[in-house]
CSV table of C-alpha atoms in Angstrom, one decimal:
chain,number,residue,atom,x,y,z
D,589,UNK,CA,10.2,100.3,-20.3
D,590,UNK,CA,7.6,98.2,-18.7
D,591,UNK,CA,7.7,94.8,-20.5
D,592,UNK,CA,4.2,93.4,-18.8
D,593,UNK,CA,1.2,93.6,-20.3
D,594,UNK,CA,-2.0,94.8,-19.0
D,595,UNK,CA,-4.3,92.4,-17.5
D,596,UNK,CA,-6.2,92.8,-20.5
D,597,UNK,CA,-3.8,92.6,-23.2
D,598,UNK,CA,-2.7,89.0,-21.6
D,599,UNK,CA,-5.9,87.7,-22.1
D,600,UNK,CA,-6.4,88.8,-25.4
D,601,UNK,CA,-3.3,87.1,-26.3
D,602,UNK,CA,-4.4,83.8,-24.5
D,603,UNK,CA,-7.6,83.9,-27.2
D,604,UNK,CA,-5.7,85.0,-30.0
D,605,UNK,CA,-3.1,82.2,-29.0
D,606,UNK,CA,-5.7,79.3,-28.5
D,607,UNK,CA,-7.5,80.5,-31.3
D,608,UNK,CA,-4.8,80.1,-33.4
D,609,UNK,CA,-4.0,76.6,-32.3
D,610,UNK,CA,-7.3,75.3,-33.0
D,611,UNK,CA,-7.2,76.8,-36.6
D,612,UNK,CA,-3.7,75.5,-37.3
D,613,UNK,CA,-4.9,72.0,-36.2
D,614,UNK,CA,-7.8,72.4,-38.4
D,615,UNK,CA,-5.9,73.5,-41.4
D,616,UNK,CA,-3.1,71.0,-41.3
D,617,UNK,CA,-6.5,68.5,-40.8
D,618,UNK,CA,-7.7,69.8,-44.3
D,619,UNK,CA,-5.0,69.5,-45.9
D,620,UNK,CA,-4.0,66.3,-44.6
D,621,UNK,CA,-7.4,65.2,-45.9
D,622,UNK,CA,-6.9,66.8,-49.0
D,623,UNK,CA,-3.4,65.5,-49.7
D,624,UNK,CA,-4.5,61.9,-49.2
D,625,UNK,CA,-7.7,62.5,-51.0
D,626,UNK,CA,-9.6,60.4,-48.0
D,627,UNK,CA,-13.3,60.8,-47.2
D,628,UNK,CA,-12.6,61.2,-43.6
D,629,UNK,CA,-13.6,65.0,-42.9
D,630,UNK,CA,-10.1,67.5,-42.2
D,631,UNK,CA,-12.0,68.9,-38.8
D,632,UNK,CA,-12.2,65.4,-37.6
D,633,UNK,CA,-8.5,65.0,-38.4
D,634,UNK,CA,-7.5,68.4,-37.5
D,635,UNK,CA,-9.3,67.5,-34.0
D,636,UNK,CA,-7.2,64.3,-33.9
D,637,UNK,CA,-3.9,66.3,-34.5
D,638,UNK,CA,-4.9,68.7,-31.4
D,639,UNK,CA,-6.0,65.9,-29.3
D,640,UNK,CA,-2.5,63.8,-29.5
D,641,UNK,CA,-0.5,67.3,-29.5
D,642,UNK,CA,-1.9,67.8,-26.2
D,643,UNK,CA,-1.9,64.4,-24.9
D,644,UNK,CA,2.0,63.9,-25.8
D,645,UNK,CA,2.4,67.5,-24.3
D,646,UNK,CA,3.4,69.6,-27.4
D,647,UNK,CA,0.3,71.7,-26.6
D,648,UNK,CA,-0.8,72.3,-23.1
D,649,UNK,CA,-4.6,71.9,-22.5
D,650,UNK,CA,-4.7,75.4,-21.2
D,651,UNK,CA,-3.4,76.9,-24.4
D,652,UNK,CA,-6.7,75.9,-25.9
D,653,UNK,CA,-9.0,76.7,-23.4
D,654,UNK,CA,-10.1,79.9,-24.2
D,655,UNK,CA,-11.5,79.4,-27.2
D,656,UNK,CA,-12.6,75.9,-26.5
D,657,UNK,CA,-14.9,77.3,-23.7
D,658,UNK,CA,-16.0,80.1,-26.3
D,659,UNK,CA,-16.6,77.9,-28.8
D,660,UNK,CA,-18.8,74.9,-26.5
D,661,UNK,CA,-20.6,77.8,-24.7
D,662,UNK,CA,-22.0,78.9,-28.6
D,663,UNK,CA,-22.1,75.1,-29.8
D,664,UNK,CA,-25.9,75.3,-30.3
D,665,UNK,CA,-25.9,77.9,-32.7
D,666,UNK,CA,-23.5,76.0,-35.1
D,667,UNK,CA,-26.0,73.1,-35.3
D,668,UNK,CA,-28.3,76.0,-37.0
D,669,UNK,CA,-27.2,75.6,-40.7
D,670,UNK,CA,-27.6,71.5,-39.9
D,671,UNK,CA,-30.6,71.5,-39.1
D,672,UNK,CA,-32.1,73.6,-41.8
D,673,UNK,CA,-30.6,71.5,-44.2
D,674,UNK,CA,-32.3,68.6,-42.5
D,675,UNK,CA,-35.8,70.6,-43.3
D,676,UNK,CA,-35.0,71.1,-46.7
D,677,UNK,CA,-34.3,66.8,-46.8
D,678,UNK,CA,-37.2,66.0,-45.0
D,679,UNK,CA,-38.4,63.7,-47.4
D,680,UNK,CA,-35.1,61.9,-48.0
D,681,UNK,CA,-34.8,61.2,-44.2
D,682,UNK,CA,-38.4,59.6,-44.4
D,683,UNK,CA,-37.8,57.4,-47.1
D,684,UNK,CA,-34.7,56.4,-45.3
D,685,UNK,CA,-35.5,56.5,-41.7
D,686,UNK,CA,-35.6,52.4,-41.1
D,687,UNK,CA,-32.1,52.6,-42.5
D,688,UNK,CA,-30.7,55.4,-40.5
D,689,UNK,CA,-32.2,54.4,-37.5
D,690,UNK,CA,-31.0,50.7,-38.0
D,691,UNK,CA,-27.4,52.1,-38.2
D,692,UNK,CA,-27.7,54.3,-35.0
D,693,UNK,CA,-28.9,51.4,-33.0
D,694,UNK,CA,-27.0,48.9,-34.4
D,695,UNK,CA,-23.7,50.9,-34.2
D,696,UNK,CA,-24.7,51.9,-30.8
D,697,UNK,CA,-25.2,48.0,-29.8
D,698,UNK,CA,-21.9,46.9,-31.4
D,699,UNK,CA,-19.9,49.5,-29.8
D,700,UNK,CA,-21.7,48.8,-26.3
D,701,UNK,CA,-20.9,45.0,-26.7
D,702,UNK,CA,-16.9,46.4,-28.0
D,703,UNK,CA,-16.2,48.3,-25.0
D,704,UNK,CA,-17.9,45.6,-22.0
D,705,UNK,CA,-15.6,43.2,-23.8
D,706,UNK,CA,-12.6,45.7,-23.5
D,707,UNK,CA,-13.1,46.5,-20.1
D,708,UNK,CA,-13.8,43.1,-19.0
D,709,UNK,CA,-10.3,42.6,-20.5
D,710,UNK,CA,-8.8,45.3,-18.5
D,711,UNK,CA,-10.9,45.4,-15.4
D,712,UNK,CA,-11.3,41.9,-14.2
D,713,UNK,CA,-8.1,40.3,-12.8
D,714,UNK,CA,-7.1,37.0,-14.6
D,715,UNK,CA,-7.2,33.8,-12.6
């Protein structure tokens, strides 16, 4: 009996494994969000869990890559429901356009200043 998988079976197993790891991280993130009752989305917590698992070496990036590539390739489709929701709330967005734009510009400016200060501390040698 030959224990080696045909090439297509190995590829299928890689996709199932990578999707399983992504779904596991998402499920853990959602469980943590509900368990702690915090307002940070479970998907963000799950993404952080997956990130730290890869950085620490618990999960190889190659294990996640097959399904991640598919998600990235078809990511534009995931924005269709969001776009439809924005159209439904057009007047609300227009009523709050200034605070939304001010928050985006202000937050970007704060992050740029913060990153510049941190990079200066890291990259500029002390005299």
